[in-house]
Amino acid sequence: MGGRADSDTSPDTHAEDTDDIREPRDAQDTGDGRSVEGAGGIGNTGEGQEQKTDGADDSDADDTADDAGDARRARWVAAGTGAVLTLAGTAAALLRLPGPAPALVPVAYACGAAVCAFAALLGSRGRTRRALWLLVAGVMVMALGDQFD
């Protein structure tokens, strides 16, 4: 415990005695317990060597990758949900068509399925907010058709 919390030297050992053993004289301390060997000052890192002063670049790249993954997942969910609701509305319209229900019922299911199909198309192209609202509207149209039954 020679001054730093991550140091493994004892309090009675002097820091200058152990620095020569652990690090070369031209090594630079990066501040996080690691050292980077360089052939000069702070700005001169030499050829082929990369010196990072903070982890901000790494976290920005991780955030960008997370955002891209979230956007991709949202597109898949919007397109998949729209496709499932389109199939359900089409099936309901076809099943209600020959029945004793008024003609408005299968038409409402078919219109709701068409709105959900359009929402699936928008969702696959990245317009996920509009797709969400169109999915809600399509399901409401289908529910309205169910009220006429």
mmCIF file of C-alpha atoms in Angstrom:
data_model
loop_
_atom_site.group_PDB
_atom_site.id
_atom_site.type_symbol
_atom_site.label_atom_id
_atom_site.label_comp_id
_atom_site.label_asym_id
_atom_site.label_seq_id
_atom_site.Cartn_x
_atom_site.Cartn_y
_atom_site.Cartn_z
ATOM 1 C CA MET A 1 0.000 0.000 0.000
ATOM 2 C CA GLY A 2 2.541 2.518 -1.139
ATOM 3 C CA GLY A 3 0.156 5.403 -1.791
ATOM 4 C CA ARG A 4 -2.131 3.875 -4.407
ATOM 5 C CA ALA A 5 -5.040 1.621 -3.592
ATOM 6 C CA ASP A 6 -4.074 -0.916 -6.248
ATOM 7 C CA SER A 7 -0.410 -1.069 -5.254
ATOM 8 C CA ASP A 8 1.002 -4.360 -4.041
ATOM 9 C CA THR A 9 4.011 -2.941 -2.209
ATOM 10 C CA SER A 10 4.237 -2.850 1.521
ATOM 11 C CA PRO A 11 4.273 0.482 3.411
ATOM 12 C CA ASP A 12 7.933 0.150 4.412
ATOM 13 C CA THR A 13 9.156 -0.472 0.830
ATOM 14 C CA HIS A 14 10.082 2.668 -1.065
ATOM 15 C CA ALA A 15 8.419 3.261 -4.428
ATOM 16 C CA GLU A 16 11.673 4.150 -6.189
ATOM 17 C CA ASP A 17 13.126 0.736 -5.278
ATOM 18 C CA THR A 18 10.317 -1.164 -7.017
ATOM 19 C CA ASP A 19 9.799 1.096 -10.061
ATOM 20 C CA ASP A 20 13.026 -0.062 -11.703
ATOM 21 C CA ILE A 21 11.965 -3.700 -11.375
ATOM 22 C CA ARG A 22 8.391 -3.380 -12.623
ATOM 23 C CA GLU A 23 8.564 -0.650 -15.300
ATOM 24 C CA PRO A 24 11.227 0.575 -17.702
ATOM 25 C CA ARG A 25 12.339 4.188 -17.298
ATOM 26 C CA ASP A 26 10.697 5.372 -20.550
ATOM 27 C CA ALA A 27 7.267 3.904 -19.676
ATOM 28 C CA GLN A 28 4.402 6.298 -19.142
ATOM 29 C CA ASP A 29 1.750 5.769 -16.498
ATOM 30 C CA THR A 30 -1.772 6.050 -17.953
ATOM 31 C CA GLY A 31 -3.382 6.722 -14.587
ATOM 32 C CA ASP A 32 -5.270 3.452 -14.248
ATOM 33 C CA GLY A 33 -2.437 1.254 -12.987
ATOM 34 C CA ARG A 34 -1.127 0.323 -16.447
ATOM 35 C CA SER A 35 1.894 1.739 -18.189
ATOM 36 C CA VAL A 36 2.475 2.387 -21.867
ATOM 37 C CA GLU A 37 5.987 2.259 -23.246
ATOM 38 C CA GLY A 38 6.744 5.127 -25.550
ATOM 39 C CA ALA A 39 9.760 6.715 -27.176
ATOM 40 C CA GLY A 40 9.166 10.271 -26.136
ATOM 41 C CA GLY A 41 6.672 12.714 -24.732
ATOM 42 C CA ILE A 42 2.944 12.445 -24.283
ATOM 43 C CA GLY A 43 2.035 13.168 -27.906
ATOM 44 C CA ASN A 44 4.690 10.895 -29.407
ATOM 45 C CA THR A 45 3.441 7.317 -29.271
ATOM 46 C CA GLY A 46 5.668 5.871 -31.982
ATOM 47 C CA GLU A 47 4.703 3.832 -35.020
ATOM 48 C CA GLY A 48 2.278 0.961 -34.574
ATOM 49 C CA GLN A 49 1.434 1.910 -31.012
ATOM 50 C CA GLU A 50 -1.948 3.237 -29.979
ATOM 51 C CA GLN A 51 -2.377 5.135 -26.756
ATOM 52 C CA LYS A 52 -5.831 5.577 -25.226
ATOM 53 C CA THR A 53 -6.258 8.199 -22.569
ATOM 54 C CA ASP A 54 -9.836 7.374 -21.593
ATOM 55 C CA GLY A 55 -12.537 4.803 -22.332
ATOM 56 C CA ALA A 56 -14.987 7.280 -23.910
ATOM 57 C CA ASP A 57 -14.357 5.999 -27.439
ATOM 58 C CA ASP A 58 -15.082 2.408 -26.418
ATOM 59 C CA SER A 59 -18.337 3.270 -24.647
ATOM 60 C CA ASP A 60 -19.533 5.366 -27.603
ATOM 61 C CA ALA A 61 -18.928 2.444 -29.940
ATOM 62 C CA ASP A 62 -20.798 0.108 -27.569
ATOM 63 C CA ASP A 63 -23.716 2.555 -27.330
ATOM 64 C CA THR A 64 -23.876 2.840 -31.111
ATOM 65 C CA ALA A 65 -23.880 -0.942 -31.469
ATOM 66 C CA ASP A 66 -26.613 -1.225 -28.817
ATOM 67 C CA ASP A 67 -28.701 1.431 -30.573
ATOM 68 C CA ALA A 68 -28.330 -0.352 -33.899
ATOM 69 C CA GLY A 69 -29.348 -3.638 -32.297
ATOM 70 C CA ASP A 70 -32.371 -2.001 -30.666
ATOM 71 C CA ALA A 71 -33.446 -0.447 -33.964
ATOM 72 C CA ARG A 72 -33.049 -3.764 -35.784
ATOM 73 C CA ARG A 73 -35.066 -5.530 -33.098
ATOM 74 C CA ALA A 74 -37.809 -2.876 -33.298
ATOM 75 C CA ARG A 75 -38.034 -3.309 -37.086
ATOM 76 C CA TRP A 76 -38.331 -7.089 -36.742
ATOM 77 C CA VAL A 77 -40.992 -6.788 -34.035
ATOM 78 C CA ALA A 78 -43.039 -4.257 -36.022
ATOM 79 C CA ALA A 79 -42.832 -6.278 -39.232
ATOM 80 C CA GLY A 80 -43.550 -9.580 -37.492
ATOM 81 C CA THR A 81 -46.476 -8.261 -35.479
ATOM 82 C CA GLY A 82 -47.929 -6.624 -38.573
ATOM 83 C CA ALA A 83 -47.635 -9.860 -40.530
ATOM 84 C CA VAL A 84 -49.288 -11.910 -37.771
ATOM 85 C CA LEU A 85 -52.152 -9.426 -37.383
ATOM 86 C CA THR A 86 -52.572 -9.289 -41.165
ATOM 87 C CA LEU A 87 -52.906 -13.070 -41.318
ATOM 88 C CA ALA A 88 -55.318 -13.088 -38.388
ATOM 89 C CA GLY A 89 -57.510 -10.367 -39.929
ATOM 90 C CA THR A 90 -57.520 -12.065 -43.320
ATOM 91 C CA ALA A 91 -58.425 -15.417 -41.773
ATOM 92 C CA ALA A 92 -61.214 -13.835 -39.726
ATOM 93 C CA ALA A 93 -62.588 -12.069 -42.809
ATOM 94 C CA LEU A 94 -62.575 -15.291 -44.807
ATOM 95 C CA LEU A 95 -64.202 -17.263 -42.002
ATOM 96 C CA ARG A 96 -66.954 -14.663 -41.471
ATOM 97 C CA LEU A 97 -67.657 -14.159 -45.172
ATOM 98 C CA PRO A 98 -69.958 -17.189 -45.739
ATOM 99 C CA GLY A 99 -71.598 -16.913 -42.306
ATOM 100 C CA PRO A 100 -74.839 -15.233 -41.291
ATOM 101 C CA ALA A 101 -73.015 -12.087 -40.122
ATOM 102 C CA PRO A 102 -73.682 -8.778 -41.881
ATOM 103 C CA ALA A 103 -71.380 -7.947 -44.792
ATOM 104 C CA LEU A 104 -69.796 -5.148 -42.779
ATOM 105 C CA VAL A 105 -68.060 -7.660 -40.466
ATOM 106 C CA PRO A 106 -65.748 -9.313 -43.045
ATOM 107 C CA VAL A 107 -65.139 -5.917 -44.664
ATOM 108 C CA ALA A 108 -63.995 -4.479 -41.320
ATOM 109 C CA TYR A 109 -61.675 -7.451 -40.755
ATOM 110 C CA ALA A 110 -60.265 -7.108 -44.267
ATOM 111 C CA CYS A 111 -59.717 -3.353 -43.842
ATOM 112 C CA GLY A 112 -58.016 -3.905 -40.483
ATOM 113 C CA ALA A 113 -55.810 -6.554 -42.083
ATOM 114 C CA ALA A 114 -54.889 -4.128 -44.870
ATOM 115 C CA VAL A 115 -53.925 -1.454 -42.326
ATOM 116 C CA CYS A 116 -51.801 -4.018 -40.444
ATOM 117 C CA ALA A 117 -50.129 -5.073 -43.699
ATOM 118 C CA PHE A 118 -49.226 -1.454 -44.390
ATOM 119 C CA ALA A 119 -47.909 -1.172 -40.826
ATOM 120 C CA ALA A 120 -45.744 -4.252 -41.376
ATOM 121 C CA LEU A 121 -44.312 -2.651 -44.510
ATOM 122 C CA LEU A 122 -43.549 0.590 -42.691
ATOM 123 C CA GLY A 123 -42.051 -1.295 -39.754
ATOM 124 C CA SER A 124 -39.702 -3.241 -42.001
ATOM 125 C CA ARG A 125 -38.483 0.032 -43.494
ATOM 126 C CA GLY A 126 -37.690 1.543 -40.099
ATOM 127 C CA ARG A 127 -40.807 3.639 -39.461
ATOM 128 C CA THR A 128 -41.553 1.795 -36.244
ATOM 129 C CA ARG A 129 -43.522 4.536 -34.456
ATOM 130 C CA ARG A 130 -45.914 4.970 -37.346
ATOM 131 C CA ALA A 131 -46.134 1.213 -37.681
ATOM 132 C CA LEU A 132 -47.084 0.899 -34.019
ATOM 133 C CA TRP A 133 -49.894 3.407 -34.362
ATOM 134 C CA LEU A 134 -51.126 1.776 -37.559
ATOM 135 C CA LEU A 135 -51.122 -1.619 -35.838
ATOM 136 C CA VAL A 136 -53.248 -0.166 -33.062
ATOM 137 C CA ALA A 137 -55.609 1.398 -35.624
ATOM 138 C CA GLY A 138 -55.853 -1.863 -37.588
ATOM 139 C CA VAL A 139 -56.716 -3.864 -34.485
ATOM 140 C CA MET A 140 -59.316 -1.227 -33.534
ATOM 141 C CA VAL A 141 -60.913 -1.531 -36.982
ATOM 142 C CA MET A 142 -61.017 -5.311 -36.570
ATOM 143 C CA ALA A 143 -62.553 -4.910 -33.116
ATOM 144 C CA LEU A 144 -65.136 -2.535 -34.566
ATOM 145 C CA GLY A 145 -66.048 -5.202 -37.117
ATOM 146 C CA ASP A 146 -66.423 -7.672 -34.283
ATOM 147 C CA GLN A 147 -68.919 -5.313 -32.616
ATOM 148 C CA PHE A 148 -71.216 -5.551 -35.644
ATOM 149 C CA ASP A 149 -71.412 -9.325 -35.288
#
